[in-house]
Amino acid sequence: LGKSSKDKRDVYYRLAKEQGWRARSAFKLMQVDEEFSLLEGVTKAVDLCAAPGSWSQVLSKRLVENKKEGQEAKIVAVDLQAMAPLPGVIQLQGDITKQSTADQIISYFDGEKADIVVCDGAPDVTGLHDMDEYIQAQLLLAALNITTHVLRPGGSFVAKIFRGKDITLLYTQLKIFFPNVTCSKPRSSRNSSIEAFIVCQDYTPPKDYVPNMGTPLLDLPPMDEQGRSNRTIVPFIACGDLCGFDSDMTYALPVAGEGYKLLKPVQGPITAPYLSAIQKKRKGFFNEQVSKKIGQ
Ligand code: SAM
């Protein structure tokens, strides 16, 4: 495979480099926003699971456009991984499922509230679908829990989900807090992937609801007045210009020298999550462990 084959197979990967986005995911947020106008008038945002930072880039661009004279734009971006700095973005390295991370995010808002919380979080996929869906759902619940602390009434929440067989439980949980919940599939998200983005609008927590990171949202009462467990079906919307690029297609590259140039990614990883494992492997650590186990 040639160096340019990824550019050919993945048009959004190539466009991200050309347009200066750190990751192709930027197009997913932009296409969701095109459909729902979520970033209109937004000046305060939280970007959960933000590395390498393309959603923060999109937010930063839009929030700077939105803010009026004398107003301040605020973006707090959080990830397990270290993220290269972005101007105007407050960065936190932490696990969003931990109370300490939630406390730090809340402290940055200092009593103020965010207009939107976005979460593109994805755990390392194991390939065991049930397990992957479960972990993804837990990540989303952690994001929702943080959201209930920092989002203003009427605000929006956007998060990546895996549309597995138990997704209706998540829809029901989200409906407790948001009257408008829509599942959206941006054109830049491959059809072959069960990934989609849940768009929750008009944050309206239940009466007397007190946000508490210790309270699992699963324990909240069901929405149904008779106390029955609900099966919620939410609308599904495909977004992104239908005449635009299809993320499952392979596109021929423009001829070199006539507008096409192979570009490096805008921001390479600053540390690889598997670095310590590689270092151990080079030092023969794993061979020693195996030898010990088989008693050699
Ligand atoms: N939206 C990002 C962008 O546009 O550049 C891409 C996000 S990437 C698909 C998913 C991220 O989720 C990874 O950087 C990963 O470290 C992060 N993540 C996964 N689990 C997390 C957790 N428990 N807390 C914080 N971040 C987490």
Short mmCIF file of N, CA, C and O in Angstrom, two decimals, residues 12-142:
data_model
loop_
_atom_site.label_atom_id
_atom_site.label_comp_id
_atom_site.label_asym_id
_atom_site.label_seq_id
_atom_site.Cartn_x
_atom_site.Cartn_y
_atom_site.Cartn_z
N TYR A 12 -12.43 11.92 4.28
CA TYR A 12 -12.51 12.86 5.41
C TYR A 12 -11.17 12.98 6.14
O TYR A 12 -10.84 14.03 6.68
N TYR A 13 -10.39 11.90 6.11
CA TYR A 13 -9.04 11.94 6.69
C TYR A 13 -8.19 12.95 5.90
O TYR A 13 -7.50 13.79 6.45
N ARG A 14 -8.30 12.86 4.56
CA ARG A 14 -7.53 13.76 3.69
C ARG A 14 -8.00 15.21 3.87
O ARG A 14 -7.19 16.13 4.05
N LEU A 15 -9.33 15.40 3.88
CA LEU A 15 -9.86 16.76 4.01
C LEU A 15 -9.48 17.39 5.36
O LEU A 15 -9.23 18.59 5.44
N ALA A 16 -9.46 16.55 6.41
CA ALA A 16 -9.10 17.07 7.75
C ALA A 16 -7.70 17.67 7.70
O ALA A 16 -7.46 18.77 8.21
N LYS A 17 -6.79 16.96 7.04
CA LYS A 17 -5.41 17.47 6.97
C LYS A 17 -5.37 18.75 6.14
O LYS A 17 -4.73 19.72 6.50
N GLU A 18 -6.12 18.73 5.03
CA GLU A 18 -6.10 19.92 4.16
C GLU A 18 -6.67 21.15 4.87
O GLU A 18 -6.21 22.26 4.68
N GLN A 19 -7.72 20.92 5.69
CA GLN A 19 -8.39 22.06 6.32
C GLN A 19 -7.84 22.38 7.72
O GLN A 19 -8.34 23.27 8.39
N GLY A 20 -6.84 21.63 8.16
CA GLY A 20 -6.20 21.95 9.44
C GLY A 20 -6.90 21.41 10.67
O GLY A 20 -6.69 21.90 11.77
N TRP A 21 -7.74 20.36 10.51
CA TRP A 21 -8.37 19.75 11.69
C TRP A 21 -7.48 18.62 12.19
O TRP A 21 -6.92 17.87 11.38
N ARG A 22 -7.41 18.47 13.50
CA ARG A 22 -6.53 17.45 14.08
C ARG A 22 -7.04 16.03 13.83
O ARG A 22 -6.28 15.08 13.96
N ALA A 23 -8.33 15.88 13.57
CA ALA A 23 -8.88 14.54 13.31
C ALA A 23 -10.08 14.67 12.39
O ALA A 23 -10.72 15.72 12.34
N ARG A 24 -10.39 13.57 11.68
CA ARG A 24 -11.54 13.59 10.75
C ARG A 24 -12.86 13.76 11.51
O ARG A 24 -13.87 14.16 10.94
N SER A 25 -12.84 13.48 12.84
CA SER A 25 -14.07 13.61 13.65
C SER A 25 -14.64 15.02 13.60
O SER A 25 -15.84 15.21 13.85
N ALA A 26 -13.80 16.01 13.29
CA ALA A 26 -14.29 17.40 13.21
C ALA A 26 -15.53 17.48 12.31
O ALA A 26 -16.50 18.18 12.62
N PHE A 27 -15.52 16.71 11.21
CA PHE A 27 -16.64 16.77 10.25
C PHE A 27 -17.93 16.23 10.87
O PHE A 27 -19.01 16.67 10.52
N LYS A 28 -17.78 15.28 11.80
CA LYS A 28 -18.98 14.72 12.43
C LYS A 28 -19.69 15.80 13.23
O LYS A 28 -20.89 15.99 13.10
N LEU A 29 -18.92 16.55 14.04
CA LEU A 29 -19.55 17.60 14.84
C LEU A 29 -20.11 18.71 13.93
O LEU A 29 -21.22 19.20 14.14
N MET A 30 -19.35 19.05 12.88
CA MET A 30 -19.83 20.12 11.98
C MET A 30 -21.12 19.70 11.27
O MET A 30 -22.03 20.51 11.09
N GLN A 31 -21.19 18.42 10.86
CA GLN A 31 -22.40 17.97 10.15
C GLN A 31 -23.61 17.86 11.09
O GLN A 31 -24.73 18.18 10.70
N VAL A 32 -23.35 17.45 12.33
CA VAL A 32 -24.45 17.42 13.31
C VAL A 32 -24.92 18.87 13.55
O VAL A 32 -26.12 19.16 13.60
N ASP A 33 -23.96 19.78 13.66
CA ASP A 33 -24.32 21.19 13.91
C ASP A 33 -25.10 21.79 12.73
O ASP A 33 -26.05 22.55 12.92
N GLU A 34 -24.69 21.41 11.51
CA GLU A 34 -25.42 21.90 10.31
C GLU A 34 -26.89 21.54 10.40
O GLU A 34 -27.77 22.28 10.04
N GLU A 35 -27.14 20.32 10.89
CA GLU A 35 -28.52 19.82 10.95
C GLU A 35 -29.31 20.47 12.09
O GLU A 35 -30.48 20.80 11.93
N PHE A 36 -28.65 20.64 13.25
CA PHE A 36 -29.41 21.04 14.45
C PHE A 36 -29.10 22.46 14.94
O PHE A 36 -29.70 22.91 15.91
N SER A 37 -28.15 23.16 14.29
CA SER A 37 -27.73 24.51 14.70
C SER A 37 -27.44 24.58 16.21
O SER A 37 -27.86 25.52 16.89
N LEU A 38 -26.72 23.60 16.70
CA LEU A 38 -26.50 23.51 18.15
C LEU A 38 -25.55 24.57 18.67
O LEU A 38 -25.60 24.94 19.83
N LEU A 39 -24.65 25.03 17.79
CA LEU A 39 -23.62 25.95 18.27
C LEU A 39 -24.01 27.43 18.11
O LEU A 39 -23.23 28.31 18.44
N GLU A 40 -25.23 27.66 17.64
CA GLU A 40 -25.70 29.03 17.46
C GLU A 40 -25.74 29.74 18.82
O GLU A 40 -26.37 29.25 19.76
N GLY A 41 -25.04 30.85 18.94
CA GLY A 41 -25.09 31.66 20.17
C GLY A 41 -24.35 31.05 21.36
O GLY A 41 -24.35 31.64 22.44
N VAL A 42 -23.71 29.92 21.16
CA VAL A 42 -23.03 29.25 22.29
C VAL A 42 -21.72 29.99 22.62
O VAL A 42 -20.93 30.31 21.74
N THR A 43 -21.49 30.24 23.91
CA THR A 43 -20.21 30.85 24.31
C THR A 43 -19.48 30.03 25.38
O THR A 43 -18.34 30.32 25.71
N LYS A 44 -20.18 29.04 25.94
CA LYS A 44 -19.53 28.21 26.98
C LYS A 44 -19.78 26.73 26.67
O LYS A 44 -20.94 26.33 26.50
N ALA A 45 -18.68 25.98 26.58
CA ALA A 45 -18.84 24.58 26.16
C ALA A 45 -17.88 23.67 26.93
O ALA A 45 -16.81 24.10 27.37
N VAL A 46 -18.30 22.42 27.07
CA VAL A 46 -17.42 21.40 27.65
C VAL A 46 -17.24 20.31 26.60
O VAL A 46 -18.21 19.83 26.01
N ASP A 47 -15.99 19.95 26.35
CA ASP A 47 -15.67 18.90 25.38
C ASP A 47 -15.10 17.71 26.15
O ASP A 47 -13.94 17.76 26.59
N LEU A 48 -15.91 16.67 26.33
CA LEU A 48 -15.46 15.50 27.09
C LEU A 48 -14.84 14.49 26.13
O LEU A 48 -15.38 14.27 25.04
N CYS A 49 -13.75 13.86 26.53
CA CYS A 49 -13.03 12.89 25.70
C CYS A 49 -12.57 13.60 24.42
O CYS A 49 -12.98 13.23 23.31
N ALA A 50 -11.76 14.60 24.60
CA ALA A 50 -11.51 15.59 23.56
C ALA A 50 -10.29 15.34 22.68
O ALA A 50 -10.17 15.94 21.60
N ALA A 51 -9.35 14.48 23.12
CA ALA A 51 -8.09 14.34 22.38
C ALA A 51 -8.30 13.62 21.04
O ALA A 51 -9.16 12.75 20.97
N PRO A 52 -7.59 13.96 20.00
CA PRO A 52 -6.52 14.96 19.92
C PRO A 52 -7.02 16.40 19.84
O PRO A 52 -6.22 17.33 19.88
N GLY A 53 -8.32 16.63 19.71
CA GLY A 53 -8.79 18.01 19.85
C GLY A 53 -9.54 18.62 18.68
O GLY A 53 -9.74 19.84 18.65
N SER A 54 -10.00 17.79 17.71
CA SER A 54 -10.65 18.42 16.56
C SER A 54 -12.02 19.01 16.92
O SER A 54 -12.42 20.03 16.38
N TRP A 55 -12.73 18.39 17.86
CA TRP A 55 -14.03 18.98 18.28
C TRP A 55 -13.77 20.29 19.01
O TRP A 55 -14.50 21.26 18.85
N SER A 56 -12.69 20.32 19.82
CA SER A 56 -12.35 21.57 20.51
C SER A 56 -12.00 22.66 19.49
O SER A 56 -12.31 23.83 19.68
N GLN A 57 -11.35 22.25 18.39
CA GLN A 57 -11.03 23.23 17.34
C GLN A 57 -12.33 23.81 16.75
O GLN A 57 -12.44 25.01 16.55
N VAL A 58 -13.30 22.91 16.46
CA VAL A 58 -14.57 23.37 15.88
C VAL A 58 -15.27 24.30 16.88
O VAL A 58 -15.74 25.40 16.52
N LEU A 59 -15.28 23.88 18.15
CA LEU A 59 -15.95 24.70 19.18
C LEU A 59 -15.26 26.05 19.29
O LEU A 59 -15.91 27.10 19.32
N SER A 60 -13.94 26.03 19.32
CA SER A 60 -13.18 27.26 19.49
C SER A 60 -13.50 28.25 18.36
O SER A 60 -13.77 29.43 18.60
N LYS A 61 -13.52 27.73 17.13
CA LYS A 61 -13.80 28.60 15.97
C LYS A 61 -15.20 29.21 16.11
O LYS A 61 -15.38 30.42 15.97
N ARG A 62 -16.19 28.36 16.41
CA ARG A 62 -17.57 28.84 16.47
C ARG A 62 -17.81 29.78 17.66
O ARG A 62 -18.52 30.78 17.55
N LEU A 63 -17.21 29.45 18.81
CA LEU A 63 -17.47 30.26 20.00
C LEU A 63 -16.86 31.65 19.86
O LEU A 63 -17.45 32.63 20.31
N VAL A 64 -15.69 31.71 19.22
CA VAL A 64 -15.07 33.01 19.00
C VAL A 64 -15.96 33.85 18.06
O VAL A 64 -16.18 35.04 18.28
N GLU A 65 -16.54 33.20 17.05
CA GLU A 65 -17.45 33.92 16.13
C GLU A 65 -18.70 34.41 16.89
O GLU A 65 -19.23 35.48 16.63
N ASN A 66 -19.16 33.59 17.85
CA ASN A 66 -20.42 33.88 18.54
C ASN A 66 -20.32 34.99 19.58
O ASN A 66 -21.29 35.68 19.85
N LYS A 67 -19.13 35.08 20.23
CA LYS A 67 -19.11 35.96 21.41
C LYS A 67 -19.22 37.42 21.01
O LYS A 67 -18.66 37.86 20.01
N LYS A 68 -19.98 38.12 21.83
CA LYS A 68 -20.18 39.54 21.57
C LYS A 68 -19.10 40.32 22.32
O LYS A 68 -18.42 39.77 23.16
N GLU A 69 -19.00 41.61 21.97
CA GLU A 69 -18.02 42.49 22.61
C GLU A 69 -18.14 42.38 24.15
O GLU A 69 -19.24 42.42 24.70
N GLY A 70 -17.01 42.21 24.82
CA GLY A 70 -17.01 42.17 26.29
C GLY A 70 -17.38 40.78 26.83
O GLY A 70 -17.24 40.54 28.02
N GLN A 71 -17.86 39.89 25.97
CA GLN A 71 -18.23 38.55 26.42
C GLN A 71 -17.01 37.64 26.33
O GLN A 71 -16.13 37.88 25.50
N GLU A 72 -16.98 36.63 27.17
CA GLU A 72 -15.85 35.71 27.13
C GLU A 72 -16.33 34.34 26.65
O GLU A 72 -17.41 33.90 27.05
N ALA A 73 -15.53 33.70 25.80
CA ALA A 73 -15.89 32.33 25.41
C ALA A 73 -15.12 31.39 26.33
O ALA A 73 -13.97 31.68 26.68
N LYS A 74 -15.75 30.30 26.74
CA LYS A 74 -15.04 29.35 27.61
C LYS A 74 -15.23 27.93 27.09
O LYS A 74 -16.35 27.49 26.85
N ILE A 75 -14.11 27.24 26.91
CA ILE A 75 -14.17 25.82 26.51
C ILE A 75 -13.30 25.03 27.47
O ILE A 75 -12.12 25.36 27.66
N VAL A 76 -13.88 24.02 28.10
CA VAL A 76 -13.09 23.13 28.95
C VAL A 76 -13.04 21.78 28.24
O VAL A 76 -14.08 21.20 27.93
N ALA A 77 -11.82 21.32 27.95
CA ALA A 77 -11.66 20.05 27.23
C ALA A 77 -10.97 19.03 28.14
O ALA A 77 -10.00 19.35 28.81
N VAL A 78 -11.51 17.81 28.15
CA VAL A 78 -11.00 16.78 29.07
C VAL A 78 -10.69 15.50 28.31
O VAL A 78 -11.47 15.10 27.43
N ASP A 79 -9.60 14.86 28.64
CA ASP A 79 -9.32 13.53 28.07
C ASP A 79 -8.36 12.77 28.98
O ASP A 79 -7.60 13.38 29.74
N LEU A 80 -8.40 11.45 28.86
CA LEU A 80 -7.45 10.60 29.57
C LEU A 80 -6.03 10.88 29.06
O LEU A 80 -5.07 10.84 29.80
N GLN A 81 -5.95 11.14 27.74
CA GLN A 81 -4.66 11.36 27.09
C GLN A 81 -4.28 12.84 27.16
O GLN A 81 -5.16 13.70 27.14
N ALA A 82 -2.97 13.08 27.17
CA ALA A 82 -2.52 14.47 27.09
C ALA A 82 -2.85 15.00 25.70
O ALA A 82 -2.87 14.25 24.73
N MET A 83 -3.16 16.27 25.62
CA MET A 83 -3.57 16.87 24.34
C MET A 83 -2.67 18.08 24.07
O MET A 83 -2.39 18.85 25.00
N ALA A 84 -2.21 18.23 22.85
CA ALA A 84 -1.39 19.41 22.53
C ALA A 84 -2.24 20.66 22.75
O ALA A 84 -3.44 20.65 22.47
N PRO A 85 -1.64 21.75 23.26
CA PRO A 85 -2.43 22.93 23.60
C PRO A 85 -3.19 23.52 22.42
O PRO A 85 -2.76 23.40 21.27
N LEU A 86 -4.32 24.13 22.73
CA LEU A 86 -5.11 24.85 21.72
C LEU A 86 -5.44 26.22 22.31
O LEU A 86 -5.89 26.28 23.46
N PRO A 87 -5.24 27.29 21.58
CA PRO A 87 -5.49 28.61 22.17
C PRO A 87 -6.93 28.76 22.64
O PRO A 87 -7.87 28.34 21.93
N GLY A 88 -7.09 29.29 23.84
CA GLY A 88 -8.44 29.56 24.36
C GLY A 88 -9.16 28.35 24.90
O GLY A 88 -10.31 28.43 25.28
N VAL A 89 -8.48 27.19 24.94
CA VAL A 89 -9.15 25.99 25.44
C VAL A 89 -8.48 25.55 26.75
O VAL A 89 -7.27 25.33 26.79
N ILE A 90 -9.27 25.46 27.82
CA ILE A 90 -8.73 25.00 29.11
C ILE A 90 -8.66 23.48 29.03
O ILE A 90 -9.67 22.83 28.75
N GLN A 91 -7.49 22.93 29.28
CA GLN A 91 -7.35 21.48 29.12
C GLN A 91 -7.13 20.77 30.44
O GLN A 91 -6.40 21.25 31.30
N LEU A 92 -7.78 19.63 30.57
CA LEU A 92 -7.69 18.82 31.78
C LEU A 92 -7.37 17.40 31.38
O LEU A 92 -8.00 16.87 30.46
N GLN A 93 -6.39 16.78 32.04
CA GLN A 93 -6.15 15.37 31.75
C GLN A 93 -6.79 14.55 32.86
O GLN A 93 -6.43 14.72 34.03
N GLY A 94 -7.76 13.73 32.54
CA GLY A 94 -8.44 12.97 33.58
C GLY A 94 -9.47 12.01 33.01
O GLY A 94 -9.80 12.05 31.82
N ASP A 95 -9.98 11.17 33.91
CA ASP A 95 -10.96 10.15 33.54
C ASP A 95 -12.35 10.71 33.84
O ASP A 95 -12.62 11.09 34.99
N ILE A 96 -13.22 10.76 32.85
CA ILE A 96 -14.52 11.40 33.08
C ILE A 96 -15.44 10.56 33.98
O ILE A 96 -16.47 11.04 34.41
N THR A 97 -15.04 9.31 34.25
CA THR A 97 -15.89 8.51 35.14
C THR A 97 -15.52 8.78 36.62
O THR A 97 -16.14 8.23 37.52
N LYS A 98 -14.50 9.60 36.84
CA LYS A 98 -14.04 9.85 38.23
C LYS A 98 -14.63 11.14 38.78
O LYS A 98 -14.70 12.16 38.09
N GLN A 99 -14.98 11.07 40.05
CA GLN A 99 -15.54 12.24 40.75
C GLN A 99 -14.56 13.42 40.69
O GLN A 99 -14.96 14.57 40.46
N SER A 100 -13.24 13.14 40.87
CA SER A 100 -12.26 14.24 40.92
C SER A 100 -12.25 15.03 39.62
O SER A 100 -12.11 16.25 39.61
N THR A 101 -12.43 14.32 38.47
CA THR A 101 -12.44 15.02 37.17
C THR A 101 -13.69 15.89 37.07
O THR A 101 -13.63 17.05 36.65
N ALA A 102 -14.82 15.32 37.49
CA ALA A 102 -16.07 16.09 37.45
C ALA A 102 -15.92 17.35 38.29
O ALA A 102 -16.29 18.45 37.86
N ASP A 103 -15.33 17.19 39.49
CA ASP A 103 -15.17 18.35 40.39
C ASP A 103 -14.32 19.43 39.73
O ASP A 103 -14.63 20.62 39.83
N GLN A 104 -13.25 18.99 39.04
CA GLN A 104 -12.38 19.98 38.39
C GLN A 104 -13.12 20.74 37.29
O GLN A 104 -13.01 21.95 37.17
N ILE A 105 -13.91 20.00 36.49
CA ILE A 105 -14.66 20.66 35.41
C ILE A 105 -15.62 21.68 36.02
O ILE A 105 -15.68 22.83 35.58
N ILE A 106 -16.32 21.23 37.05
CA ILE A 106 -17.30 22.12 37.69
C ILE A 106 -16.59 23.37 38.22
O ILE A 106 -17.08 24.49 38.06
N SER A 107 -15.38 23.16 38.81
CA SER A 107 -14.67 24.30 39.40
C SER A 107 -14.30 25.34 38.34
O SER A 107 -14.28 26.53 38.61
N TYR A 108 -14.03 24.90 37.11
CA TYR A 108 -13.68 25.86 36.05
C TYR A 108 -14.86 26.74 35.69
O TYR A 108 -14.69 27.83 35.18
N PHE A 109 -16.07 26.23 35.95
CA PHE A 109 -17.25 27.05 35.61
C PHE A 109 -17.63 27.99 36.75
O PHE A 109 -18.36 28.95 36.51
N ASP A 110 -17.12 27.69 37.95
CA ASP A 110 -17.24 28.62 39.05
C ASP A 110 -18.67 29.19 39.17
O ASP A 110 -18.88 30.40 39.18
N GLY A 111 -19.62 28.29 39.23
CA GLY A 111 -21.02 28.73 39.41
C GLY A 111 -21.74 29.03 38.11
O GLY A 111 -22.96 29.01 38.05
N GLU A 112 -20.96 29.32 37.05
CA GLU A 112 -21.60 29.57 35.74
C GLU A 112 -22.02 28.23 35.14
O GLU A 112 -21.60 27.18 35.60
N LYS A 113 -22.77 28.28 34.05
CA LYS A 113 -23.18 27.03 33.42
C LYS A 113 -22.78 27.02 31.94
O LYS A 113 -22.67 28.08 31.32
N ALA A 114 -22.61 25.83 31.41
CA ALA A 114 -22.25 25.69 29.99
C ALA A 114 -23.52 25.68 29.12
O ALA A 114 -24.59 25.26 29.58
N ASP A 115 -23.39 26.13 27.88
CA ASP A 115 -24.51 26.09 26.94
C ASP A 115 -24.61 24.72 26.27
O ASP A 115 -25.67 24.31 25.81
N ILE A 116 -23.47 24.05 26.18
CA ILE A 116 -23.45 22.74 25.51
C ILE A 116 -22.35 21.86 26.12
O ILE A 116 -21.30 22.37 26.51
N VAL A 117 -22.64 20.57 26.19
CA VAL A 117 -21.61 19.59 26.56
C VAL A 117 -21.56 18.58 25.42
O VAL A 117 -22.60 18.07 24.99
N VAL A 118 -20.36 18.32 24.92
CA VAL A 118 -20.22 17.31 23.86
C VAL A 118 -19.30 16.21 24.36
O VAL A 118 -18.42 16.46 25.17
N CYS A 119 -19.52 14.99 23.87
CA CYS A 119 -18.69 13.86 24.30
C CYS A 119 -18.51 12.89 23.13
O CYS A 119 -19.48 12.28 22.69
N ASP A 120 -17.30 12.80 22.64
CA ASP A 120 -17.00 11.89 21.53
C ASP A 120 -16.23 10.69 22.07
O ASP A 120 -15.43 10.08 21.37
N GLY A 121 -16.45 10.38 23.34
CA GLY A 121 -15.66 9.37 24.02
C GLY A 121 -15.83 7.98 23.45
O GLY A 121 -16.93 7.59 23.07
N ALA A 122 -14.73 7.27 23.39
CA ALA A 122 -14.78 5.88 22.96
C ALA A 122 -13.71 5.12 23.73
O ALA A 122 -12.56 5.54 23.75
N PRO A 123 -14.11 4.03 24.39
CA PRO A 123 -13.08 3.23 25.06
C PRO A 123 -12.31 2.43 24.01
O PRO A 123 -12.75 2.35 22.85
N ASP A 124 -11.18 1.85 24.40
CA ASP A 124 -10.46 0.99 23.45
C ASP A 124 -11.39 -0.18 23.13
O ASP A 124 -11.86 -0.87 24.03
N VAL A 125 -11.64 -0.37 21.83
CA VAL A 125 -12.60 -1.41 21.44
C VAL A 125 -11.95 -2.78 21.60
O VAL A 125 -10.80 -2.99 21.22
N THR A 126 -12.71 -3.71 22.24
CA THR A 126 -12.14 -5.06 22.48
C THR A 126 -12.49 -6.02 21.35
O THR A 126 -11.88 -7.05 21.19
N GLY A 127 -13.55 -5.68 20.58
CA GLY A 127 -14.02 -6.59 19.55
C GLY A 127 -15.15 -7.48 20.09
O GLY A 127 -15.86 -8.13 19.33
N LEU A 128 -15.31 -7.51 21.40
CA LEU A 128 -16.45 -8.23 21.99
C LEU A 128 -17.59 -7.22 22.02
O LEU A 128 -17.61 -6.31 22.87
N HIS A 129 -18.54 -7.36 21.10
CA HIS A 129 -19.50 -6.27 20.87
C HIS A 129 -20.31 -5.90 22.11
O HIS A 129 -20.49 -4.72 22.40
N ASP A 130 -20.79 -6.93 22.84
CA ASP A 130 -21.62 -6.63 24.02
C ASP A 130 -20.82 -5.82 25.03
O ASP A 130 -21.30 -4.86 25.61
N MET A 131 -19.58 -6.24 25.21
CA MET A 131 -18.70 -5.56 26.17
C MET A 131 -18.43 -4.12 25.70
O MET A 131 -18.53 -3.17 26.48
N ASP A 132 -18.12 -3.96 24.41
CA ASP A 132 -17.83 -2.62 23.89
C ASP A 132 -19.03 -1.69 24.06
O ASP A 132 -18.89 -0.54 24.46
N GLU A 133 -20.23 -2.23 23.74
CA GLU A 133 -21.44 -1.41 23.87
C GLU A 133 -21.68 -1.03 25.32
O GLU A 133 -22.05 0.10 25.63
N TYR A 134 -21.43 -1.99 26.22
CA TYR A 134 -21.66 -1.74 27.65
C TYR A 134 -20.71 -0.63 28.14
O TYR A 134 -21.13 0.33 28.79
N ILE A 135 -19.42 -0.75 27.78
CA ILE A 135 -18.44 0.24 28.26
C ILE A 135 -18.77 1.62 27.67
O ILE A 135 -18.69 2.64 28.36
N GLN A 136 -19.16 1.61 26.39
CA GLN A 136 -19.52 2.89 25.76
C GLN A 136 -20.71 3.53 26.48
O GLN A 136 -20.74 4.74 26.74
N ALA A 137 -21.68 2.69 26.85
CA ALA A 137 -22.87 3.21 27.55
C ALA A 137 -22.47 3.76 28.92
O ALA A 137 -23.00 4.79 29.35
N GLN A 138 -21.53 3.11 29.60
CA GLN A 138 -21.08 3.60 30.91
C GLN A 138 -20.39 4.95 30.77
O GLN A 138 -20.56 5.85 31.58
N LEU A 139 -19.63 5.08 29.68
CA LEU A 139 -18.93 6.35 29.42
C LEU A 139 -19.95 7.46 29.18
O LEU A 139 -19.82 8.58 29.67
N LEU A 140 -20.99 7.11 28.44
CA LEU A 140 -22.03 8.09 28.15
C LEU A 140 -22.77 8.50 29.43
O LEU A 140 -23.07 9.67 29.64
N LEU A 141 -23.01 7.53 30.31
CA LEU A 141 -23.69 7.87 31.57
C LEU A 141 -22.81 8.77 32.44
O LEU A 141 -23.30 9.69 33.09
N ALA A 142 -21.50 8.51 32.42
CA ALA A 142 -20.58 9.38 33.18
C ALA A 142 -20.64 10.79 32.59
O ALA A 142 -20.70 11.78 33.33
#
